[in-house]
XYZ file of C-alpha atoms in Angstrom:
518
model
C -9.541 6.534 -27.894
C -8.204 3.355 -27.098
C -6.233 1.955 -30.376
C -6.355 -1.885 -29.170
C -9.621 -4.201 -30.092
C -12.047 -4.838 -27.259
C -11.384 -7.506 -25.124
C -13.718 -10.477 -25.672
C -14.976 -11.344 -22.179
C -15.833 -15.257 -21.879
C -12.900 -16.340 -23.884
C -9.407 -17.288 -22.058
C -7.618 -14.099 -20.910
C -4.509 -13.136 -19.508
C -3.105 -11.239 -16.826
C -1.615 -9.144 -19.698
C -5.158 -8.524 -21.214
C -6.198 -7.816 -17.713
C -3.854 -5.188 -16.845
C -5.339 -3.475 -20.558
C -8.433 -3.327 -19.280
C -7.569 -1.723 -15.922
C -4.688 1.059 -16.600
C -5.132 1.603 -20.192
C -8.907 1.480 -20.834
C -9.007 -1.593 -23.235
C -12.581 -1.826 -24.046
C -14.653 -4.919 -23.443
C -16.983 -6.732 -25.204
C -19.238 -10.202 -24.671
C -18.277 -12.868 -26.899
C -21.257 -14.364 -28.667
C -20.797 -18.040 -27.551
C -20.373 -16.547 -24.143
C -24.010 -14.720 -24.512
C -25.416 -18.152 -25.891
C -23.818 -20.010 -22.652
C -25.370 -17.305 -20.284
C -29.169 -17.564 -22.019
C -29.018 -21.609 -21.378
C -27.577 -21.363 -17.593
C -30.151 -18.671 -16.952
C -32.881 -20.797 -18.235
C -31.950 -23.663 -15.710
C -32.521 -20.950 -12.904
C -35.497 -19.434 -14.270
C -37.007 -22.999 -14.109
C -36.567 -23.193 -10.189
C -38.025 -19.863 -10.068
C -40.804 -20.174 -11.879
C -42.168 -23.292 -9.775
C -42.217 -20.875 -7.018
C -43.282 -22.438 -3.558
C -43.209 -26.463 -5.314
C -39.643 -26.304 -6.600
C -37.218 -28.168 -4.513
C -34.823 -26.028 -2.064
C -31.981 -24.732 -4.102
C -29.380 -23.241 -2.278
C -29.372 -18.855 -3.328
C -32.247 -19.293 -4.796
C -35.270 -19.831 -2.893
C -33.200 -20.188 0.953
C -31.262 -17.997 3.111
C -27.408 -17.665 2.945
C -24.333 -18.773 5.227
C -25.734 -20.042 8.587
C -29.240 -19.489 6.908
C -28.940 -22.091 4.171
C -31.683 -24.093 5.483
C -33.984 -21.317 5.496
C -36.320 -21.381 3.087
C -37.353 -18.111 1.307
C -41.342 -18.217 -0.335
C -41.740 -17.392 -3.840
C -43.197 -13.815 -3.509
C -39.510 -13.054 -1.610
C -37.283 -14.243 -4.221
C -36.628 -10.552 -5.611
C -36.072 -9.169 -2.125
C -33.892 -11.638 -0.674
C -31.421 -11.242 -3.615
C -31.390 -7.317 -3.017
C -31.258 -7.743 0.896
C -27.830 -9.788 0.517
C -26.203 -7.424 -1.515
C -27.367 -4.659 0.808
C -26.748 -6.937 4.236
C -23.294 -7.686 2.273
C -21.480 -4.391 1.951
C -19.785 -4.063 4.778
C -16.207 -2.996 3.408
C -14.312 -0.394 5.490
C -11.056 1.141 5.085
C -9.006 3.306 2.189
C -10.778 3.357 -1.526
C -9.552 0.976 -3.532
C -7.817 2.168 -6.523
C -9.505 2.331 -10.037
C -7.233 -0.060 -11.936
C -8.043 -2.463 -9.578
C -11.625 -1.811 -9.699
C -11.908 -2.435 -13.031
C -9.902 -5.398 -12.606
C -12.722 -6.838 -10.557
C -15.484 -5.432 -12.913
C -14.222 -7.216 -16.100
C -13.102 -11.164 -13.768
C -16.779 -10.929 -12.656
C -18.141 -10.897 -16.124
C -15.895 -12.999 -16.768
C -16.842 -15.501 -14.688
C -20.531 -15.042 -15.182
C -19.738 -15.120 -18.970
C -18.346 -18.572 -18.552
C -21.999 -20.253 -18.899
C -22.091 -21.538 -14.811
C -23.777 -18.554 -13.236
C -27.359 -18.601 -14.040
C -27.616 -14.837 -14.134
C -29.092 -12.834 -16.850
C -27.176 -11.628 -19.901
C -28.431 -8.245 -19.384
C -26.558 -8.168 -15.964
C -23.417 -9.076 -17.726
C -24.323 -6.109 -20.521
C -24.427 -3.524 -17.651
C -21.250 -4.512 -15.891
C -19.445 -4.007 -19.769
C -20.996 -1.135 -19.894
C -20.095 0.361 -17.042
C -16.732 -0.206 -17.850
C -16.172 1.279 -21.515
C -18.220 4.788 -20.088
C -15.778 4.851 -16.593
C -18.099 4.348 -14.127
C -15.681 2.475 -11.296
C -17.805 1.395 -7.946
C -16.444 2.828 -4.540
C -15.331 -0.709 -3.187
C -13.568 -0.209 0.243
C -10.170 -2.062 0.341
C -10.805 -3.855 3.515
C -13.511 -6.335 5.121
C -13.329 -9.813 3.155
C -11.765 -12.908 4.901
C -11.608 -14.714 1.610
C -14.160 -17.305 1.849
C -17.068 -17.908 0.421
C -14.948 -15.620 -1.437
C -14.637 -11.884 -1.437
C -17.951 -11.024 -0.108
C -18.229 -7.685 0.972
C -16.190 -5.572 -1.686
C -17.767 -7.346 -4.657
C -21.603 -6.503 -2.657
C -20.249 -2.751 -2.915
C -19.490 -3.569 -7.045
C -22.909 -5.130 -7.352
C -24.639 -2.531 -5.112
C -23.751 0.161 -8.261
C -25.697 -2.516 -10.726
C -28.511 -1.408 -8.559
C -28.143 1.724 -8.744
C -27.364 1.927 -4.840
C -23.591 2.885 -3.120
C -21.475 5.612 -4.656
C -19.546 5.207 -8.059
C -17.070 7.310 -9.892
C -18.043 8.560 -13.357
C -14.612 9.655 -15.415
C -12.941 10.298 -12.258
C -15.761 12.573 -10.536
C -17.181 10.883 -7.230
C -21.087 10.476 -7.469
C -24.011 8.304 -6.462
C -24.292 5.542 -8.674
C -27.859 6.155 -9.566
C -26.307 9.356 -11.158
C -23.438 7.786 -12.790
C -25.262 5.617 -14.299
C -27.383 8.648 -15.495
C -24.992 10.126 -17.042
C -23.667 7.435 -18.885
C -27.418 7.179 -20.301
C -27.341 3.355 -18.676
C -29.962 1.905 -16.622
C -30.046 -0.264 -13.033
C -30.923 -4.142 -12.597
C -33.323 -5.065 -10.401
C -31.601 -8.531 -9.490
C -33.504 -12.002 -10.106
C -33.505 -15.323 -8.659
C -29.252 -16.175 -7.789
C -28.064 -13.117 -9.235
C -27.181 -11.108 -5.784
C -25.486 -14.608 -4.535
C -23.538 -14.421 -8.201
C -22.832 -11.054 -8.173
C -20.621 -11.579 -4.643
C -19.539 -15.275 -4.319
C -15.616 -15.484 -6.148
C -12.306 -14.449 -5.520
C -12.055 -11.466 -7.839
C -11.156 -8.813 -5.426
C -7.963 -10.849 -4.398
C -7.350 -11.812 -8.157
C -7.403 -8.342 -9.165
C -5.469 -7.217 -6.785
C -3.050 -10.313 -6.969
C -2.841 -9.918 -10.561
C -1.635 -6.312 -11.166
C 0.409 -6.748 -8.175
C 2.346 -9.569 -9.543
C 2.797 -7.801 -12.727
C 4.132 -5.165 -11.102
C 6.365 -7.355 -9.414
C 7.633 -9.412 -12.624
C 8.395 -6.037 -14.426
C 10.487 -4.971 -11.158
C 12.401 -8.105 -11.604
C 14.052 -7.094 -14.821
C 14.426 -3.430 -12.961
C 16.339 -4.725 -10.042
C 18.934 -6.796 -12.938
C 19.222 -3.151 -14.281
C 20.166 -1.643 -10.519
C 22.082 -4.332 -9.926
C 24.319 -3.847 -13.621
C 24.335 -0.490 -12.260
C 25.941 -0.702 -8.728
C 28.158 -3.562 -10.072
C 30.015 -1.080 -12.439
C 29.853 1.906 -9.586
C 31.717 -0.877 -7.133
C 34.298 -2.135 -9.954
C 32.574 -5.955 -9.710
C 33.035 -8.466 -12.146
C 30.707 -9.956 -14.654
C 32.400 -13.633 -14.524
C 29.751 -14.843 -12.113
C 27.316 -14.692 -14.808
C 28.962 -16.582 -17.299
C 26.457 -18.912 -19.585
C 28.358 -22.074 -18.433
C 27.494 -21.446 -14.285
C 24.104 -20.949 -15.560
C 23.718 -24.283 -17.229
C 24.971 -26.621 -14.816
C 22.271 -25.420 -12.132
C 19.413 -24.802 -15.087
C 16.889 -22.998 -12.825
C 14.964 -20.433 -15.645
C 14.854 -17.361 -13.545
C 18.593 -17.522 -13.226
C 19.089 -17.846 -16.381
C 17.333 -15.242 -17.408
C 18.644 -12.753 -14.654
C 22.183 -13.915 -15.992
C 21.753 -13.217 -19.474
C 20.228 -10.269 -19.073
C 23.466 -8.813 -16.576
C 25.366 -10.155 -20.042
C 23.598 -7.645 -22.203
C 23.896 -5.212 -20.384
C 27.869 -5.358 -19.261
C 29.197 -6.357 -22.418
C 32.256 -3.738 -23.328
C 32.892 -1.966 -20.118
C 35.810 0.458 -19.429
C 35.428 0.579 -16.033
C 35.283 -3.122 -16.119
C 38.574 -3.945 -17.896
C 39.942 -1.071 -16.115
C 40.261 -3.569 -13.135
C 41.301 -7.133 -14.866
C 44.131 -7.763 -13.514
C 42.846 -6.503 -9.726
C 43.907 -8.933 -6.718
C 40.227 -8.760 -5.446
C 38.781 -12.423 -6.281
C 35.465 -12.399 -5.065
C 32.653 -10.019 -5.175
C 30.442 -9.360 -1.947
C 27.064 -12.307 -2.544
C 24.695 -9.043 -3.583
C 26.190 -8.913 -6.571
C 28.260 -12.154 -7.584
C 24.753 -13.835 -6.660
C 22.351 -11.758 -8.331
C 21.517 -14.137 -11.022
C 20.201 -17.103 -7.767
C 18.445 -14.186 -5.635
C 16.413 -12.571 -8.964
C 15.893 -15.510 -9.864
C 15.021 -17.083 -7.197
C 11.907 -13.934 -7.492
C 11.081 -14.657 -10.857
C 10.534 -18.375 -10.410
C 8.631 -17.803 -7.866
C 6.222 -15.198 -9.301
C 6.182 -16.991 -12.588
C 4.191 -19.862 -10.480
C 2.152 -16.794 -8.715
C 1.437 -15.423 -12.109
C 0.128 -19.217 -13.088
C -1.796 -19.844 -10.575
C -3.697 -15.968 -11.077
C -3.672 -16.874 -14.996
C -6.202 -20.090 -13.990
C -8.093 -18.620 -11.585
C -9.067 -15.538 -13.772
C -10.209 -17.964 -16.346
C -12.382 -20.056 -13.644
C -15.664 -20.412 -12.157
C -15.849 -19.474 -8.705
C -19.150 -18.916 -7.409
C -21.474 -21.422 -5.706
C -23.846 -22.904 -6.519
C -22.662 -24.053 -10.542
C -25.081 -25.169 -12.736
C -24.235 -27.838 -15.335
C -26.258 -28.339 -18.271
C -27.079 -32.163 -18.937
C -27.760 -33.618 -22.302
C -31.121 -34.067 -21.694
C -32.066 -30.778 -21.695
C -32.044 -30.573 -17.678
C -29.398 -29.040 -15.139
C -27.242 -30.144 -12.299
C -26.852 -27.179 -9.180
C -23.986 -28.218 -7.568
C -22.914 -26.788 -4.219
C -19.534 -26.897 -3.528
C -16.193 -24.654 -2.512
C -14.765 -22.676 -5.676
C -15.320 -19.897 -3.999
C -12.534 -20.690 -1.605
C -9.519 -18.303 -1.935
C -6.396 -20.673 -0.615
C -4.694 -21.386 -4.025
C -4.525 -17.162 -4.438
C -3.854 -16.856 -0.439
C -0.991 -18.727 -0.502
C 0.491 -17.823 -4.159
C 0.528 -14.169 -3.207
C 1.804 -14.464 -0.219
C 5.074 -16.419 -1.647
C 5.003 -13.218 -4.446
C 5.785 -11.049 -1.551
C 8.563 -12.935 -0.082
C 9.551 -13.188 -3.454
C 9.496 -9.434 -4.707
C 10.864 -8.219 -1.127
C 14.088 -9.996 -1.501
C 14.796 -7.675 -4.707
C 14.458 -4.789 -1.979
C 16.430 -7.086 0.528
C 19.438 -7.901 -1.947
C 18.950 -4.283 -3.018
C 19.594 -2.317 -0.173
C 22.990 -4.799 0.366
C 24.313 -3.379 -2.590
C 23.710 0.388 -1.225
C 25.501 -0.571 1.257
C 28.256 -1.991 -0.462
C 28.219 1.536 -2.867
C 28.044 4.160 0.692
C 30.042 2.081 3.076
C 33.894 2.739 2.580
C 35.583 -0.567 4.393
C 33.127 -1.970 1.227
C 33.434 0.257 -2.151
C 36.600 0.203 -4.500
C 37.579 3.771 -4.086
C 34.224 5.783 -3.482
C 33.695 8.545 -1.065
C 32.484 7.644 2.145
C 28.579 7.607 1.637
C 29.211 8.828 -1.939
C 29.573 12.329 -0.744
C 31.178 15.127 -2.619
C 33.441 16.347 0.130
C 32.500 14.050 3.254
C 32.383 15.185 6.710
C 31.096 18.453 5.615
C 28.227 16.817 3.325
C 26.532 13.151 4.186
C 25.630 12.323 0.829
C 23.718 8.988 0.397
C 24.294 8.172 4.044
C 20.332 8.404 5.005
C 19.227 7.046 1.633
C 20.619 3.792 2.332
C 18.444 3.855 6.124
C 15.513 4.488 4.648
C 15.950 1.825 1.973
C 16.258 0.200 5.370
C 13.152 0.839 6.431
C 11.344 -0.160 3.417
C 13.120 -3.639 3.631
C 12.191 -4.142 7.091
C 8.747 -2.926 6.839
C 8.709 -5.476 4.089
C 9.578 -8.247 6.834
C 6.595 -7.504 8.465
C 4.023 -7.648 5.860
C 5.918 -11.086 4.564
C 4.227 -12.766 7.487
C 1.775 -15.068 5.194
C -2.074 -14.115 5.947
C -2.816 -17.498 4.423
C -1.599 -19.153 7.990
C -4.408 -17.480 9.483
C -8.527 -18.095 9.714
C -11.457 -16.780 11.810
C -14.103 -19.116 11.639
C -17.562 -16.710 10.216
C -21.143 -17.178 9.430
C -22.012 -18.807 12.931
C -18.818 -21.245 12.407
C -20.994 -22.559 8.606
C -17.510 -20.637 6.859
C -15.225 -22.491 9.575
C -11.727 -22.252 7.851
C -10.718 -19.137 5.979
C -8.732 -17.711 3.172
C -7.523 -14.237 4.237
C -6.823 -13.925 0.355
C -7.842 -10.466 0.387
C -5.228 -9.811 3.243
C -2.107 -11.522 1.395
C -3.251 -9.438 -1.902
C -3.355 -6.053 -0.232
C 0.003 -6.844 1.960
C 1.843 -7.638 -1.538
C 0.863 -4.656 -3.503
C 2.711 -2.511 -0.109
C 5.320 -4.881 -0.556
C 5.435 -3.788 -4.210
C 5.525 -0.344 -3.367
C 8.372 -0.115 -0.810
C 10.481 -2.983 -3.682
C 9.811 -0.024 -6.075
C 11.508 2.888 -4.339
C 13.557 0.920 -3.225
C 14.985 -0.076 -6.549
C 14.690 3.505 -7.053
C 17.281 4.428 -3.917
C 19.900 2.205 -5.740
C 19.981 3.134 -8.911
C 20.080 6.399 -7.529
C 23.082 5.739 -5.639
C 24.764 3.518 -8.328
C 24.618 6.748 -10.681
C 26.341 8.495 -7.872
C 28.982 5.836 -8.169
C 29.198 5.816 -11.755
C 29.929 9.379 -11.610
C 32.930 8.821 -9.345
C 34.368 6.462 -11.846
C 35.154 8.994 -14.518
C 36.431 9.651 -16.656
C 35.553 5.758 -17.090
C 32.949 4.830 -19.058
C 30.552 1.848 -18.188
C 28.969 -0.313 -20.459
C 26.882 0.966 -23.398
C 22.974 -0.193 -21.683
C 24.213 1.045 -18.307
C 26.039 4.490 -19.611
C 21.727 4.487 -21.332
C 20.884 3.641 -17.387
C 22.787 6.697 -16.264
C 21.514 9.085 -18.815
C 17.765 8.291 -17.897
C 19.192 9.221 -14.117
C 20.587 12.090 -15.067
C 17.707 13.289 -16.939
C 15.641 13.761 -13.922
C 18.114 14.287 -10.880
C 21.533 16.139 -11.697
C 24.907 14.554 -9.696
C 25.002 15.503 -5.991
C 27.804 18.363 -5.893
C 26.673 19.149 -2.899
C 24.262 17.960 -0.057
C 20.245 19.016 -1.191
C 16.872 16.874 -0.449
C 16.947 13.530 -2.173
C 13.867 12.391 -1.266
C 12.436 14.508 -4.914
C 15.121 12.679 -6.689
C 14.160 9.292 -4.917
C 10.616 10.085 -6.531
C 11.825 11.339 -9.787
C 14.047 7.925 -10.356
C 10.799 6.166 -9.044
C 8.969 7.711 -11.498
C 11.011 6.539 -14.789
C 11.129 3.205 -13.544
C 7.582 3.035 -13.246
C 6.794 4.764 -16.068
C 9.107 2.115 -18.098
C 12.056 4.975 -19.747
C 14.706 3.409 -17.827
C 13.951 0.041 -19.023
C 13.301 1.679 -22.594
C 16.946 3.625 -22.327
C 18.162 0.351 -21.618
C 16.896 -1.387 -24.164
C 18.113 0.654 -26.904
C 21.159 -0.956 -26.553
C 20.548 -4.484 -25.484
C 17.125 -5.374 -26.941
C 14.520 -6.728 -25.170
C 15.050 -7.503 -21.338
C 14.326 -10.723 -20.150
């Protein structure tokens, strides 16, 4: 059972709250000014509706969609037409998308419906909830939206399931949605009058996406200041470039923060005063500039993290309705659904998180290369020549760092015009979110490869101790992957490092001695 309180969809939430819901099962709940909003929006709709064939045309209500906006659609074929676009919508093709990030989009499209703009029934909003708190997660194929008008064809799979229709998962078992919502003793909508155009107009696949990415990403910043504390002991570097006084006459915050935590964590080094008084002055840019590379990332993924923090607390499908004084309502028509502020913030959040990999993999060099180390074997190898040691971990943090090159090429550069040229320019949102959780990935293991290597290093260095949060650093190593007396796989020691960094007990080691991590 879940220990924190249910998240109160239709009030401001984070991307904190967001990542509850979607890896750790956070229930939801509708707030009740949110379910008061939702009764008066629907009524506006229901008014169209209900004059049938004399009401005005209303754009997704009574007329076609897209190119077909001028259509209009007779009363007795309200019903149908909203069923037909979900239906005519869910087109997604590709791998599965995974279940945290399914539930991601679940609880940002209540929560835009929940924001009072929608017009669509509370009841609709009641399933979605629902659905989430029994684990029922749609099938939603990862590919197949452009990103305008907005993430069409994975959120038609999501709504398909509120119909009963597609397939679903029910606590983890694959099914037909009809039966997963059977088991969880819950019931199908029949959509009314907007509710299909609702249900699929927004950005929330990219936002979900975007937005556990780019946690991901912010956590792997303070990761790559421990690898970095890590390999800086294992190559005998010195801590002076991160002195508090540097840091204050070029007041960036990211740098700051990478800089003070590197302090925390090499205060009281042996291996450090071990080499004082050494003639080298200046340590190789991968590690004297680790502070203005890091946080260069953070900056930049702080604004990412911004711009995801407004967007999951906006209204973005078309047409809005705003409630006048007078009791009537105003349908605008407009562009919210639009995904270029997302496009073009997650793309900068992967150039951003692949330079940790990028500055990272420079430091395995630095640790396997002897014209660069202070001392170490060549390629950290017990007896080299006759073992290679770390010689092919460093290529294939390579390979991760220029795969990352590749999928840094922004998608938000591109558009194909759609919809008979009606959706003429183009996010490609959903492209730059699904590149940047790769890039996240390959940043990950590669983070991985260097503290696996700077442990290696360490080793070599005794009996010299390092500091007390990076001798905490080692331990965690060790815990999982023993030194390397001799040559043996490394690629289930790569995944074994990679797994206590993503689990968090390498940051947790680390902050048993310096507190809390920037």
């Amino acid at each position: 059972m879940h220990t924190l309180s249910p998240l109160l969809v239709g009030r401001p939430i984070s991307l904190a709250d967001l990542e509850d819901v979607s890896r750790r099962g956070r229930p939801v709940a509708l707030c009740p000014e949110a379910r008061a909003r939702i009764i008066a929006s629907r009524r506006a709709v229901d008014a169209i509706a209900e004059a049938g064939d004399a009401a005005p045309a209303v754009y997704g209500i009574n007329t076609g969609f897209g190119a077909l906006a001028e259509t209009r659609i007779a009363e007795r074929d309200v019903i149908a037409l909203q069923k037909n676009l979900v239906r005519s919508h869910a087109t997604g093709v590709g791998p599965d998308l995974g279940e945290p990030e399914i539930r991601a989009m679940m609880v940002l499209r209540a929560q835009v419906v929940a924001l009072g703009y929608s017009g669509v029934r509370a009841e609709v909003v009641d399933l979605l909830l629902a659905m989430l708190n029994a684990g029922i997660a749609p099938r939603i194929p990862s590919q197949g939206s452009v990103g305008a008008s907005g993430d069409l064809a994975p959120l038609a799979h999501l709504a398909l399931a509120l119909m009963g229709e597609g397939e679903s998962s029910f606590r983890g078992e694959r099914m037909t949605s009809a039966e997963a919502l059977a088991r969880a003793h819950l019931r199908p909508v029949i959509l009314a009058a907007k509710e299909g155009l609702a249900l699929i107009n927004g950005t929330q696949y990219m936002a979900a996406v975007g937005a556990l990415a780019v946690r991901d990403a912010l956590a792997l910043c303070t990761i790559a200041d421990v690898a970095g504390a890590m390999s800086l002991e294992a190559n005998k570097g010195s801590k002076r470039p991160f002195d508090e006084r540097l840091m204050a006459v070029r007041p960036h915050p990211g740098q700051a923060a990478c800089a003070a935590n590197l302090r925390a964590m090499l205060d009281d080094s042996e291996i450090m005063q071990s080499h004082a008084d050494c003639p080298r002055v200046q340590d190789a840019y991968s590690l004297r500039c680790m502070p203005q590379v890091h946080g260069a990332s953070r900056d930049a993924l702080g604004w990412a993290a911004d711009v995801l923090t407004r967007e999951i607390n906006s209204v973005t499908d078309n047409p809005t309705i705003f409630l006048r004084d007078d009791g009537g309502a105003d349908l605008l028509s407009g562009g919210n659904f639009h995904g270029q502020p997302l496009a073009l913030a997650l793309d900068l959040a992967a150039m951003a998180a692949a330079e940790l990999a990028n500055i990272s993999e420079r430091r395995v060099e630095q640790l396997v290369n002897p014209a660069l180390s202070s001392g170490l074997t060549p390629f950290l190898a017990p007896q080299s020549g006759l073992h290679s040691g770390f010689m092919i971990a460093q290529v294939a943090s390579a390979s991760l760092v220029s795969e990352n090159k590749v999928l840094c090429h922004p998608a938000s550069v591109d558009s194909i015009p759609s919809s008979a040229g009606r959706e003429d320019h183009v996010s490609m949102g959903s492209v730059s979110a699904r590149k940047l959780a790769q890039v996240i990935e390959n940043v990950r293991t590669s983070l991985a490869i260097e503290i696996l290597t700077a442990a290696q290093g360490i080793d070599q260095r005794r009996p010299l101790r390092s500091s007390a949060a990076v001798e905490r650093a080692h331990a965690a190593v060790r815990a999982v992957s023993p030194t390397l007396d001799e040559d043996r796989p490394l690629y289930r020691d790569i995944a074994a490092v990679r797994d206590i960094v993503l689990s968090s007990v390498l940051r947790r080691a680390v902050e048993e001695v310096t507190g809390s991590l920037r």
